[in-house]
PDB file of C-alpha atoms in Angstrom:
ATOM      1  CA  MET A   1       2.640  48.112  91.664  1.00  0.00           C
ATOM      2  CA  ASN A   2       4.052  49.550  88.498  1.00  0.00           C
ATOM      3  CA  GLN A   3       4.184  52.951  90.150  1.00  0.00           C
ATOM      4  CA  ASP A   4       5.996  51.456  93.184  1.00  0.00           C
ATOM      5  CA  LEU A   5       8.532  49.841  90.893  1.00  0.00           C
ATOM      6  CA  THR A   6       9.027  53.117  89.012  1.00  0.00           C
ATOM      7  CA  GLN A   7       9.383  54.997  92.297  1.00  0.00           C
ATOM      8  CA  GLN A   8      11.890  52.425  93.515  1.00  0.00           C
ATOM      9  CA  TRP A   9      13.884  52.774  90.286  1.00  0.00           C
ATOM     10  CA  LEU A  10      13.819  56.562  90.508  1.00  0.00           C
ATOM     11  CA  THR A  11      14.973  56.430  94.134  1.00  0.00           C
ATOM     12  CA  GLU A  12      17.772  54.052  93.240  1.00  0.00           C
ATOM     13  CA  ILE A  13      18.813  56.274  90.301  1.00  0.00           C
ATOM     14  CA  GLN A  14      18.816  59.296  92.632  1.00  0.00           C
ATOM     15  CA  VAL A  15      20.994  57.440  95.175  1.00  0.00           C
ATOM     16  CA  ILE A  16      23.392  56.369  92.446  1.00  0.00           C
ATOM     17  CA  LYS A  17      23.556  59.972  91.137  1.00  0.00           C
ATOM     18  CA  GLU A  18      24.384  61.224  94.629  1.00  0.00           C
ATOM     19  CA  GLN A  19      27.030  58.540  95.061  1.00  0.00           C
ATOM     20  CA  MET A  20      28.453  59.465  91.684  1.00  0.00           C
ATOM     21  CA  ALA A  21      28.530  63.170  92.588  1.00  0.00           C
ATOM     22  CA  GLY A  22      30.316  62.312  95.860  1.00  0.00           C
ATOM     23  CA  LEU A  23      32.824  60.132  94.048  1.00  0.00           C
ATOM     24  CA  GLN A  24      33.453  62.881  91.497  1.00  0.00           C
ATOM     25  CA  GLN A  25      34.132  65.338  94.322  1.00  0.00           C
ATOM     26  CA  GLU A  26      36.524  62.865  95.923  1.00  0.00           C
ATOM     27  CA  ARG A  27      38.216  62.343  92.555  1.00  0.00           C
ATOM     28  CA  ASP A  28      38.583  66.113  92.053  1.00  0.00           C
ATOM     29  CA  ALA A  29      39.974  66.547  95.573  1.00  0.00           C
ATOM     30  CA  ALA A  30      42.419  63.693  94.984  1.00  0.00           C
ATOM     31  CA  TRP A  31      43.450  65.271  91.665  1.00  0.00           C
ATOM     32  CA  GLU A  32      44.077  68.630  93.338  1.00  0.00           C
ATOM     33  CA  SER A  33      46.065  66.943  96.084  1.00  0.00           C
ATOM     34  CA  ALA A  34      48.117  65.060  93.499  1.00  0.00           C
ATOM     35  CA  GLN A  35      48.760  68.329  91.650  1.00  0.00           C
ATOM     36  CA  LYS A  36      49.961  69.977  94.857  1.00  0.00           C
ATOM     37  CA  TRP A  37      52.244  67.036  95.598  1.00  0.00           C
ATOM     38  CA  ARG A  38      53.603  67.129  92.045  1.00  0.00           C
ATOM     39  CA  GLN A  39      54.285  70.849  92.445  1.00  0.00           C
ATOM     40  CA  LEU A  40      56.081  70.234  95.751  1.00  0.00           C
ATOM     41  CA  TYR A  41      58.041  67.379  94.239  1.00  0.00           C
ATOM     42  CA  ASN A  42      59.072  69.487  91.245  1.00  0.00           C
ATOM     43  CA  THR A  43      60.102  72.372  93.497  1.00  0.00           C
ATOM     44  CA  GLU A  44      62.130  70.027  95.691  1.00  0.00           C
ATOM     45  CA  ALA A  45      63.698  68.361  92.642  1.00  0.00           C
ATOM     46  CA  GLU A  46      64.667  71.741  91.192  1.00  0.00           C
ATOM     47  CA  GLN A  47      66.204  72.762  94.504  1.00  0.00           C
ATOM     48  CA  ARG A  48      68.144  69.487  94.640  1.00  0.00           C
ATOM     49  CA  ARG A  49      69.386  70.013  91.081  1.00  0.00           C
ATOM     50  CA  THR A  50      70.502  73.538  91.973  1.00  0.00           C
ATOM     51  CA  ASP A  51      72.219  72.299  95.134  1.00  0.00           C
ATOM     52  CA  THR A  52      73.904  69.543  93.157  1.00  0.00           C
ATOM     53  CA  GLN A  53      75.102  71.992  90.534  1.00  0.00           C
ATOM     54  CA  LEU A  54      76.458  74.362  93.197  1.00  0.00           C
ATOM     55  CA  SER A  55      78.157  71.450  94.952  1.00  0.00           C
ATOM     56  CA  GLN A  56      79.711  70.295  91.689  1.00  0.00           C
ATOM     57  CA  GLN A  57      80.989  73.806  91.034  1.00  0.00           C
ATOM     58  CA  ALA A  58      82.425  73.979  94.549  1.00  0.00           C
ATOM     59  CA  ILE A  59      84.082  70.592  94.087  1.00  0.00           C
ATOM     60  CA  ALA A  60      85.535  71.667  90.749  1.00  0.00           C
ATOM     61  CA  SER A  61      86.843  74.870  92.312  1.00  0.00           C
ATOM     62  CA  LEU A  62      88.386  72.973  95.207  1.00  0.00           C
ATOM     63  CA  LYS A  63      89.946  70.471  92.813  1.00  0.00           C
ATOM     64  CA  ALA A  64      91.400  73.334  90.779  1.00  0.00           C
ATOM     65  CA  ASP A  65      92.784  74.900  93.954  1.00  0.00           C
ATOM     66  CA  LEU A  66      94.217  71.547  95.000  1.00  0.00           C
ATOM     67  CA  HIS A  67      95.864  71.030  91.599  1.00  0.00           C
ATOM     68  CA  LYS A  68      97.193  74.574  91.743  1.00  0.00           C
ATOM     69  CA  LEU A  69      98.652  73.975  95.199  1.00  0.00           C
ATOM     70  CA  GLN A  70     100.075  70.608  94.200  1.00  0.00           C
ATOM     71  CA  GLY A  71     101.529  72.144  91.048  1.00  0.00           C
ATOM     72  CA  PHE A  72     102.923  74.981  93.110  1.00  0.00           C
ATOM     73  CA  GLU A  73     104.722  72.513  95.339  1.00  0.00           C
ATOM     74  CA  VAL A  74     106.029  70.486  92.419  1.00  0.00           C
ATOM     75  CA  GLU A  75     106.938  73.254  89.987  1.00  0.00           C
ATOM     76  CA  THR A  76     108.111  75.951  92.353  1.00  0.00           C
ATOM     77  CA  LEU A  77     111.602  75.783  93.686  1.00  0.00           C
ATOM     78  CA  ALA A  78     111.881  76.720  97.338  1.00  0.00           C
ATOM     79  CA  ALA A  79     114.746  78.863  98.541  1.00  0.00           C
ATOM     80  CA  GLY A  80     116.302  75.836 100.229  1.00  0.00           C
ATOM     81  CA  THR A  81     116.112  73.538  97.184  1.00  0.00           C
ATOM     82  CA  PRO A  82     119.366  71.659  96.742  1.00  0.00           C
ATOM     83  CA  VAL A  83     121.412  72.443  93.650  1.00  0.00           C
ATOM     84  CA  THR A  84     121.096  68.849  92.454  1.00  0.00           C
ATOM     85  CA  ALA A  85     117.312  69.145  92.311  1.00  0.00           C
ATOM     86  CA  ILE A  86     117.627  72.306  90.238  1.00  0.00           C
ATOM     87  CA  GLN A  87     120.141  70.622  87.939  1.00  0.00           C
ATOM     88  CA  GLN A  88     117.843  67.620  87.475  1.00  0.00           C
ATOM     89  CA  GLU A  89     114.990  69.910  86.519  1.00  0.00           C
ATOM     90  CA  ILE A  90     117.202  71.734  84.014  1.00  0.00           C
ATOM     91  CA  GLU A  91     118.350  68.415  82.533  1.00  0.00           C
ATOM     92  CA  GLN A  92     114.721  67.474  81.860  1.00  0.00           C
ATOM     93  CA  ILE A  93     114.409  70.423  79.469  1.00  0.00           C
ATOM     94  CA  LYS A  94     114.895  68.949  76.000  1.00  0.00           C
ATOM     95  CA  SER A  95     113.759  71.722  73.681  1.00  0.00           C
ATOM     96  CA  VAL A  96     113.361  75.443  73.352  1.00  0.00           C
ATOM     97  CA  GLU A  97     109.598  74.981  73.810  1.00  0.00           C
ATOM     98  CA  ASP A  98     110.175  73.229  77.136  1.00  0.00           C
ATOM     99  CA  LEU A  99     112.462  76.045  78.205  1.00  0.00           C
ATOM    100  CA  GLN A 100     109.909  78.629  77.132  1.00  0.00           C
ATOM    101  CA  ALA A 101     107.167  76.806  79.057  1.00  0.00           C
ATOM    102  CA  LYS A 102     109.339  76.715  82.191  1.00  0.00           C
ATOM    103  CA  LEU A 103     110.179  80.394  81.773  1.00  0.00           C
ATOM    104  CA  ILE A 104     106.515  81.319  81.344  1.00  0.00           C
ATOM    105  CA  ALA A 105     105.616  79.309  84.454  1.00  0.00           C
ATOM    106  CA  ALA A 106     108.422  80.981  86.404  1.00  0.00           C
ATOM    107  CA  ILE A 107     107.355  84.459  85.271  1.00  0.00           C
ATOM    108  CA  LYS A 108     103.724  83.763  86.150  1.00  0.00           C
ATOM    109  CA  GLU A 109     104.749  82.516  89.580  1.00  0.00           C
ATOM    110  CA  ARG A 110     107.000  85.545  90.075  1.00  0.00           C
ATOM    111  CA  ASP A 111     104.147  87.883  89.131  1.00  0.00           C
ATOM    112  CA  ARG A 112     101.780  86.089  91.486  1.00  0.00           C
ATOM    113  CA  LEU A 113     104.292  86.297  94.322  1.00  0.00           C
ATOM    114  CA  LEU A 114     104.957  89.982  93.607  1.00  0.00           C
ATOM    115  CA  GLN A 115     101.226  90.668  93.730  1.00  0.00           C
ATOM    116  CA  ALA A 116     100.924  88.740  96.989  1.00  0.00           C
ATOM    117  CA  LEU A 117     103.881  90.684  98.409  1.00  0.00           C
ATOM    118  CA  LYS A 118     102.354  94.010  97.348  1.00  0.00           C
ATOM    119  CA  THR A 119      99.019  93.047  98.916  1.00  0.00           C
ATOM    120  CA  GLU A 120     100.790  92.044 102.123  1.00  0.00           C
ATOM    121  CA  GLN A 121     102.748  95.317 102.164  1.00  0.00           C
ATOM    122  CA  ASP A 122      99.562  97.336 101.625  1.00  0.00           C
ATOM    123  CA  ASN A 123      97.820  95.445 104.422  1.00  0.00           C
ATOM    124  CA  HIS A 124     100.823  96.013 106.689  1.00  0.00           C
ATOM    125  CA  ALA A 125     100.826  99.744 105.965  1.00  0.00           C
ATOM    126  CA  GLN A 126      97.094  99.963 106.626  1.00  0.00           C
ATOM    127  CA  THR A 127      97.468  98.083 109.904  1.00  0.00           C
ATOM    128  CA  ARG A 128     100.386 100.299 110.949  1.00  0.00           C
ATOM    129  CA  ASN A 129      98.343 103.449 110.191  1.00  0.00           C
ATOM    130  CA  SER A 130      95.325 102.085 112.097  1.00  0.00           C
ATOM    131  CA  LEU A 131      97.443 101.195 115.105  1.00  0.00           C
ATOM    132  CA  THR A 132      99.219 104.560 115.035  1.00  0.00           C
ATOM    133  CA  THR A 133      95.874 106.357 114.919  1.00  0.00           C
ATOM    134  CA  ALA A 134      94.509 104.224 117.764  1.00  0.00           C
ATOM    135  CA  LEU A 135      97.628 104.859 119.840  1.00  0.00           C
ATOM    136  CA  GLY A 136      97.371 108.613 119.193  1.00  0.00           C
ATOM    137  CA  ASP A 137      93.710 108.595 120.195  1.00  0.00           C
ATOM    138  CA  ALA A 138      94.535 106.666 123.370  1.00  0.00           C
ATOM    139  CA  ILE A 139      97.293 109.133 124.298  1.00  0.00           C
ATOM    140  CA  ASP A 140      94.978 112.101 123.646  1.00  0.00           C
ATOM    141  CA  SER A 141      92.260 110.504 125.756  1.00  0.00           C
ATOM    142  CA  LEU A 142      94.706 109.803 128.589  1.00  0.00           C
ATOM    143  CA  THR A 143      96.009 113.379 128.431  1.00  0.00           C
ATOM    144  CA  ARG A 144      92.449 114.766 128.659  1.00  0.00           C
ATOM    145  CA  GLU A 145      91.613 112.474 131.574  1.00  0.00           C
ATOM    146  CA  ARG A 146      94.748 113.547 133.440  1.00  0.00           C
ATOM    147  CA  ALA A 147      94.026 117.220 132.760  1.00  0.00           C
ATOM    148  CA  LEU A 148      90.466 116.817 134.068  1.00  0.00           C
ATOM    149  CA  GLY A 149      91.671 114.803 137.044  1.00  0.00           C
ATOM    150  CA  VAL A 150      94.219 117.464 138.072  1.00  0.00           C
ATOM    151  CA  GLY A 151      91.648 120.274 137.766  1.00  0.00           C
ATOM    152  CA  ASP A 152      89.103 118.339 139.855  1.00  0.00           C
ATOM    153  CA  LYS A 153      91.656 117.724 142.625  1.00  0.00           C
ATOM    154  CA  GLU A 154      92.505 121.450 142.795  1.00  0.00           C
ATOM    155  CA  THR A 155      88.826 122.376 143.033  1.00  0.00           C
ATOM    156  CA  VAL A 156      88.243 119.822 145.807  1.00  0.00           C
ATOM    157  CA  GLY A 157      91.325 121.069 147.757  1.00  0.00           C
ATOM    158  CA  LYS A 158      90.108 124.722 147.729  1.00  0.00           C
ATOM    159  CA  GLY A 159      86.630 123.826 148.966  1.00  0.00           C
TER     160      GLY A 159
END
């Protein structure tokens, strides 16, 4: 009876050991799965942070462009600006520093417009040259086709 009890205890211990080994394997698998999910989460979070940073930079750039355009409209006098508007702007200048600031802004705007004009002129010249070349090529091609067409007609007429 004592041996049966010992055997029963040993069997139960063996079953518990096997259950424990199975549970440890499940725990390890769950740990690995959790690690993979953490890795995926961290990768996704990093990507979101990068996207957010890029979006914030784009927003800042667009805001700067908007302020620049709004400032351009406010500070730049159009060719058709009435004299009274110009006089009012001049009257707002109270010191030499204000005048210098206005002059600097005007010079910067002039330089920007000159650069834009030069770029536009260069683009126009390049387009004109491209179109002239294309037109010349088309005329040459037409001349060759006509020359070949006339020669073919003469050959056909003699035959």
